[in-house]
Coordinates of C-alpha atoms and ligand atoms in Angstrom, one line a residue:
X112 CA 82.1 132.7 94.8
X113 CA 80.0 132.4 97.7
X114 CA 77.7 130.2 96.5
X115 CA 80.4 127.6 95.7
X116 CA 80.6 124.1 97.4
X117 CA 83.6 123.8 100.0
X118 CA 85.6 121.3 101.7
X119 CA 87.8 120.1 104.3
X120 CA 91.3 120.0 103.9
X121 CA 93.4 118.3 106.2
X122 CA 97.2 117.6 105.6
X123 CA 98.7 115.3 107.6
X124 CA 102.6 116.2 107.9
X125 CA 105.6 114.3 110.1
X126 CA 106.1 118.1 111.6
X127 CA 102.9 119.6 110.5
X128 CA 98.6 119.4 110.8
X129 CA 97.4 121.6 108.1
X130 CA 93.6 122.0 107.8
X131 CA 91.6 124.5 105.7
X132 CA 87.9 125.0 104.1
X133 CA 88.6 124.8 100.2
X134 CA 86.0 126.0 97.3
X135 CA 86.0 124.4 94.1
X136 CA 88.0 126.9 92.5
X137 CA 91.2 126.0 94.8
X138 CA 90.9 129.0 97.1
X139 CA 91.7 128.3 101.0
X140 CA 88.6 130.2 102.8
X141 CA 90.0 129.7 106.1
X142 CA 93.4 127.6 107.4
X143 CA 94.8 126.8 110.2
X144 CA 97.8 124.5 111.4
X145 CA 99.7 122.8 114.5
X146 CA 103.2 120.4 115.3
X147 CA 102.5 117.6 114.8
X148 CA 102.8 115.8 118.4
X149 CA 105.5 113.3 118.1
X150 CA 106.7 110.5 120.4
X151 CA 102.9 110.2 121.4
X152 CA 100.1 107.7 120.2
X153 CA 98.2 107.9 117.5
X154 CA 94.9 109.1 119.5
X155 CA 96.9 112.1 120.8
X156 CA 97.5 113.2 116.9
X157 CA 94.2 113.0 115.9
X158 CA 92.6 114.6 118.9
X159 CA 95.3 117.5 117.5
X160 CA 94.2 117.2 113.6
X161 CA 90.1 117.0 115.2
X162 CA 91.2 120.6 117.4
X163 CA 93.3 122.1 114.5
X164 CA 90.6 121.3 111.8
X165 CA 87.8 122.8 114.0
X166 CA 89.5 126.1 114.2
X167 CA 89.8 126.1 110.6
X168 CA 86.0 125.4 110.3
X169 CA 85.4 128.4 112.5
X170 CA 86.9 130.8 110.4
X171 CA 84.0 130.5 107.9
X172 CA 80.8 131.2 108.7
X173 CA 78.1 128.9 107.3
X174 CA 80.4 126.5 106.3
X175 CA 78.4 123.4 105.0
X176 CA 81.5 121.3 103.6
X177 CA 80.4 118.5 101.3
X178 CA 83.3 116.1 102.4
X179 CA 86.9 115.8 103.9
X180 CA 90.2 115.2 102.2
X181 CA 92.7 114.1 103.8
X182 CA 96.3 114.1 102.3
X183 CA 99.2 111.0 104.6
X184 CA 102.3 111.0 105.0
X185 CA 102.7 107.6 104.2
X186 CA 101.2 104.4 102.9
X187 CA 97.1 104.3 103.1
X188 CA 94.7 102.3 102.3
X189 CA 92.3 104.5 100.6
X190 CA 89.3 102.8 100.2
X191 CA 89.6 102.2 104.0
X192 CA 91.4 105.3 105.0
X193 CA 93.3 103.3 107.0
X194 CA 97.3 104.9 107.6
X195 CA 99.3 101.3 107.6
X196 CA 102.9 102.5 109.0
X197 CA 105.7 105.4 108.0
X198 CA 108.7 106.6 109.3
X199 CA 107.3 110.3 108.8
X200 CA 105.4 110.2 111.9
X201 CA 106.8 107.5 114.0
X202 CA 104.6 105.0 116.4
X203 CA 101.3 105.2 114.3
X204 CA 100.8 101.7 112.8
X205 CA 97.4 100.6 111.6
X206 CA 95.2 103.8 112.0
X207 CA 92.1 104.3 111.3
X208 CA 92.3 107.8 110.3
X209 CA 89.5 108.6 107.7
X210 CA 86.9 106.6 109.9
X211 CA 88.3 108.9 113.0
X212 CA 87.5 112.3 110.8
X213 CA 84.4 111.3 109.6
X214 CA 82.7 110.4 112.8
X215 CA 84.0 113.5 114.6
X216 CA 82.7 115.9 111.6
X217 CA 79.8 113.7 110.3
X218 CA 81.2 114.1 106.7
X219 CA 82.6 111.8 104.3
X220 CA 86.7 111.1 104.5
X221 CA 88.9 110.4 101.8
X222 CA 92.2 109.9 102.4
X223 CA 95.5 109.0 99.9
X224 CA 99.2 109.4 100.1
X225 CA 100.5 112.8 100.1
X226 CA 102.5 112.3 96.7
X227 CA 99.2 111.1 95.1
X228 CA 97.3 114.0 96.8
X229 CA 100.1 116.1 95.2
X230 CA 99.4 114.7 91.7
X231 CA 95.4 115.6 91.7
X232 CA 96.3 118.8 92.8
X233 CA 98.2 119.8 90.1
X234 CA 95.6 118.5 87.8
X235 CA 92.9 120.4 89.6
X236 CA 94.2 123.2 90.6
X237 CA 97.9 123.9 89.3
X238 CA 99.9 123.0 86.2
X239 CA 97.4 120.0 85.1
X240 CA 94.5 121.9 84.6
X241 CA 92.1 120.3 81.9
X242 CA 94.1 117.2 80.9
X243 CA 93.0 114.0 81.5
X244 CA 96.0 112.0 81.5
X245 CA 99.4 113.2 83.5
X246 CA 102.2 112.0 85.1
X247 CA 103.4 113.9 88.5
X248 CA 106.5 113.6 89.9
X249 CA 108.3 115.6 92.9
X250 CA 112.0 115.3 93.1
X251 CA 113.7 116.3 96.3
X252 CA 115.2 114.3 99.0
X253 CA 113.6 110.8 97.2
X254 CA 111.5 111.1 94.2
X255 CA 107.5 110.2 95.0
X256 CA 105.0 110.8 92.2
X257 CA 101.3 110.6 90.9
X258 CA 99.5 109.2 88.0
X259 CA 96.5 110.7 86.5
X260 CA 95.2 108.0 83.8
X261 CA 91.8 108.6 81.8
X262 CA 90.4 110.8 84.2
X263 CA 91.3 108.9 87.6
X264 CA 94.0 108.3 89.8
X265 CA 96.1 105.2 89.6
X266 CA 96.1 103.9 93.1
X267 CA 95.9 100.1 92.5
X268 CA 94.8 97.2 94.4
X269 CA 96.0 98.0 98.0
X270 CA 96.3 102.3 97.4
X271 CA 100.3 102.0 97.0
X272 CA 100.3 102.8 93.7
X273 CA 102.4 104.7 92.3
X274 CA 106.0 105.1 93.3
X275 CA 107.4 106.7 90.6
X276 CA 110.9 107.1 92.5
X277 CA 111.6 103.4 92.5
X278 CA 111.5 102.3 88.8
X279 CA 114.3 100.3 87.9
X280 CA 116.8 101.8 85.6
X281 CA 119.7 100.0 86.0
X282 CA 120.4 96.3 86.1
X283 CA 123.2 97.3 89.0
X284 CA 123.6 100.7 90.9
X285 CA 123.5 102.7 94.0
X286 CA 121.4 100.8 96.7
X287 CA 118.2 102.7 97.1
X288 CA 116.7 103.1 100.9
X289 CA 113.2 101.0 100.1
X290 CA 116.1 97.7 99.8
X291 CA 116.4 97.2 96.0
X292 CA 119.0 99.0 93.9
X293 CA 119.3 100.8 90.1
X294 CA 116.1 102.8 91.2
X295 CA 115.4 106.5 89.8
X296 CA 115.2 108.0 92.9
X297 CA 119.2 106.9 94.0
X298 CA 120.4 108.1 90.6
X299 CA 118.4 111.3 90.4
X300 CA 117.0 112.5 93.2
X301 CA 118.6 115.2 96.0
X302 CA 120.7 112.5 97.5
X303 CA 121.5 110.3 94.1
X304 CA 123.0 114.2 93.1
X305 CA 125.5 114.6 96.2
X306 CA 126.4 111.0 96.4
X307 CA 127.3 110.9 92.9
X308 CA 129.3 114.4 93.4
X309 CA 131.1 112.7 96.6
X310 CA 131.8 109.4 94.5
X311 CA 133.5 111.6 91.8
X312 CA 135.8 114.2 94.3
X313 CA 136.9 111.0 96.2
X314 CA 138.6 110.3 92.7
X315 CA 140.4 113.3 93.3
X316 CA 138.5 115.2 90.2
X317 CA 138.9 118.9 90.3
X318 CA 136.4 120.8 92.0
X319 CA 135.5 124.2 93.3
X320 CA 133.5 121.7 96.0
X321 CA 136.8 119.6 96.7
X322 CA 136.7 121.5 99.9
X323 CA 133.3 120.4 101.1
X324 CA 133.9 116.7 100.7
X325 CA 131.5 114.6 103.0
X326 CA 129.0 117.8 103.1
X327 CA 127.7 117.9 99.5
X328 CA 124.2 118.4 99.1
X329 CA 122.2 118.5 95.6
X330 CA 122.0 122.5 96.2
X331 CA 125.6 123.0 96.3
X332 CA 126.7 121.3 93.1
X333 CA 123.4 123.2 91.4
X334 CA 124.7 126.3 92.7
X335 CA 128.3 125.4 91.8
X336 CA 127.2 124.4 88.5
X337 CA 125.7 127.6 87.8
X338 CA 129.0 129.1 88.9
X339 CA 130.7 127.7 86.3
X340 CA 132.4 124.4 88.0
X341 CA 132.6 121.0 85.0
X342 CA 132.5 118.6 87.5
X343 CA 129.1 119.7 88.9
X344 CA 127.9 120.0 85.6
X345 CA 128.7 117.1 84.1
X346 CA 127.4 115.0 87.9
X347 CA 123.7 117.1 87.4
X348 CA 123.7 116.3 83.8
X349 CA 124.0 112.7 84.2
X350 CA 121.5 112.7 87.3
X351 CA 119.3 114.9 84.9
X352 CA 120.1 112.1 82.0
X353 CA 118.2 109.5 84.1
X354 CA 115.7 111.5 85.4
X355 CA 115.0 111.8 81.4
X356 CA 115.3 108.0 81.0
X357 CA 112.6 107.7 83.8
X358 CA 110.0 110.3 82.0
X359 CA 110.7 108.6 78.7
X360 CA 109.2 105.2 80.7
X361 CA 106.3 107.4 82.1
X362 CA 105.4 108.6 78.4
X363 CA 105.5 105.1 77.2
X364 CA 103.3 103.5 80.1
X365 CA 100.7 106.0 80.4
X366 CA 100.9 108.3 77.5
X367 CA 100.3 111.5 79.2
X368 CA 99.3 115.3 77.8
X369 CA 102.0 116.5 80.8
X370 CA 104.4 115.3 82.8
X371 CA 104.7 117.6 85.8
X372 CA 107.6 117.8 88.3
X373 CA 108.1 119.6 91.0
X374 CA 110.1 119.5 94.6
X375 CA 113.5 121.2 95.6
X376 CA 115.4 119.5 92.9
X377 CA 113.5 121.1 90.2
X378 CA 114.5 124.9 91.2
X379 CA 117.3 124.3 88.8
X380 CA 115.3 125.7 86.3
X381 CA 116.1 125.6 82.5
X382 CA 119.4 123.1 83.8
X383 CA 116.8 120.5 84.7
X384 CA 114.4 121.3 82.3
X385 CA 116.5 121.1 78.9
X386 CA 118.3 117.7 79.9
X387 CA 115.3 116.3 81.1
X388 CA 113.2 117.0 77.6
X389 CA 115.9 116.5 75.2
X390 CA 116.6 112.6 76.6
X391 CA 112.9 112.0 77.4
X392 CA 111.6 112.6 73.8
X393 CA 114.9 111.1 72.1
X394 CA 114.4 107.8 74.4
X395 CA 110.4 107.5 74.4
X396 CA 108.3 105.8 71.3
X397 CA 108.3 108.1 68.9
X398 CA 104.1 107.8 68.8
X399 CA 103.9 108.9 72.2
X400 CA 105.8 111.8 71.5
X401 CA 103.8 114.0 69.5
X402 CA 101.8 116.6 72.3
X403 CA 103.3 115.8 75.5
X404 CA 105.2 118.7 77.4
X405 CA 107.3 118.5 80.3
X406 CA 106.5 121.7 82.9
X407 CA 107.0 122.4 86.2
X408 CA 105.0 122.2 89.0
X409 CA 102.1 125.2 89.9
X410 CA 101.7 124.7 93.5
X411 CA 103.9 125.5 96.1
X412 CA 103.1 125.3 99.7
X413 CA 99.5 124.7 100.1
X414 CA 99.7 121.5 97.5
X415 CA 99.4 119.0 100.5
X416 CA 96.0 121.0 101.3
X417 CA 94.9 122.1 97.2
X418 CA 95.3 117.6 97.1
X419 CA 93.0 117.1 100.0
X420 CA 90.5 119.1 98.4
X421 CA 90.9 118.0 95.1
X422 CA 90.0 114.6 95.9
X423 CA 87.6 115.4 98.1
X424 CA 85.4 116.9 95.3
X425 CA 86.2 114.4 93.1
X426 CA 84.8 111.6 95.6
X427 CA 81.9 113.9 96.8
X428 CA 80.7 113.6 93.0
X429 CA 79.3 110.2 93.8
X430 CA 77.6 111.2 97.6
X431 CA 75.2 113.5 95.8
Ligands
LIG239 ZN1 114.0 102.1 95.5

């Protein structure tokens, strides 16, 4: 153990600068974290994330990190490290964040999108252990994702790659917040799940949530669901339908050993879990069936941080 390479880890958070030294088995050595300044430029963050990821560097002694990782909060450019804009951490535009890092530390940065990060975590470190070919995606709030093809990271030609949340999946449909409509993400993500249970009590359908009209959150109709309520179930079911439909694409495109998800949605368990499968392997080819599982998600908190690393060592390959 203590002869094992290390890394920096920095996660980059709209409320949150995580940094930590990370071994190659996944084990955080040393952390330590800070807000996030907001309302303030870009210089003012990274003079934070240069403070924050010193005091994580002081909690190991020796430390002789091969590289940094460095997981955004928003569209990069990862061959140039470069943060283009995101409403996560309002003000920053254009920054040159991996460039910044590596002349303060005198290491290697590597930087990618936090929901790409996410992905090679779970195939380092977490539920994608030993495949080569997986398909990641968190659902909460919106639905973001991660591609693991032949060994690498799908990133494409400008590092946007991939947003799993906005496949189409409708010609029509709820209009989604990146402009287009019929996406996954507003059909079965957090808020695809409440505004389809609002749309359905506004009917006047019977509901123990009737009550809590213009307040419904994904959690409540899980939990009233659970509790027995038809209307809840049948709203999840059909969010869950499409969330199948989705995976069923994912099998076909990238034929994966896994496809992972995680994020708050998924803490519906078996609910999720069952609909999801049962439409995903009815709906895909029935070639790419044979061998993939759908599981969730390892990693909890630190996945922002386990991401960092991961592609950290995975870049660091190629400086030695
Ligand atoms: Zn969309």
């Amino acid at each position: 153990m203590d002869n094992m390479n290390t890394v920096i880890a920095i996660d980059l958070g709209g409320t949150q600068i995580r940094a930590a030294v990370v071994n190659e088995a996944g084990t955080v050595l040393s952390r330590a974290r800070a807000d996030t300044p907001t309302g303030q430029s870009a210089d003012v963050g990274i003079a934070q994330m240069i403070h924050t990821t010193r005091e994580a560097l002081a909690g190991v002694s020796n430390a002789k990190p091969l590289a940094i990782g460095l997981s955004s909060p928003g569209p990069i450019d990862p061959r140039h490290g470069i943060l283009f804009s995101t409403p996560n951490i309002p003000g920053w535009h254009n920054v040159p964040l991996a460039q910044r890092m590596s002349e303060a530390f005198g290491l290697s940065c590597f930087a990618g999108n936090d929901a790409n990060l996410a992905a090679v975590a779970e195939w380092q470190f977490g539920a994608g252990r030993g495949c080569t070919d997986l398909v990641y995606l968190t659902v909460s709030t919106g639905i973001g994702g991660g591609v693991i093809s032949s060994g690498k990271l799908i990133d494409g030609k400008r590092g946007l790659a991939v947003e799993a949340g906005h496949i189409l999946v409708a010609l029509d449909g709820p209009p989604c917040g990146c402009g287009s409509y019929g996406c996954l993400e507003s059909f079965a993500s957090g808020t695809g799940i409440a505004r389809a249970m609002e749309e359905r009590l506004a009917t006047g359908e019977a509901s123990s949530l009737t009550e809590e009209r213009g307040r419904i959150t994904a959690r409540m109709v899980v939990a009233a669901m659970q509790a027995g309520d038809e209307l809840a179930a049948a709203v999840f079911t059909r969010a869950m339908r499409y969330l199948g439909i989705g995976c069923a694409s994912f099998i076909n495109l990238f034929d994966p050993q896994k496809i992972i998800l995680g994020g708050g949605v998924t803490k519906a368990g078996s609910a999720l879990f069952d609909i999801v499968r049962e439409v995903a392997f009815k709906r895909c080819m029935r070639e790419l069936r044979e061998g993939v599982e759908i599981v969730p998600a390892a990693l909890r908190d630190d996945v922002g941080l386990l991401g960092a690393a991961g592609y950290a060592f995975e870049h660091a390959v190629n400086l030695v």
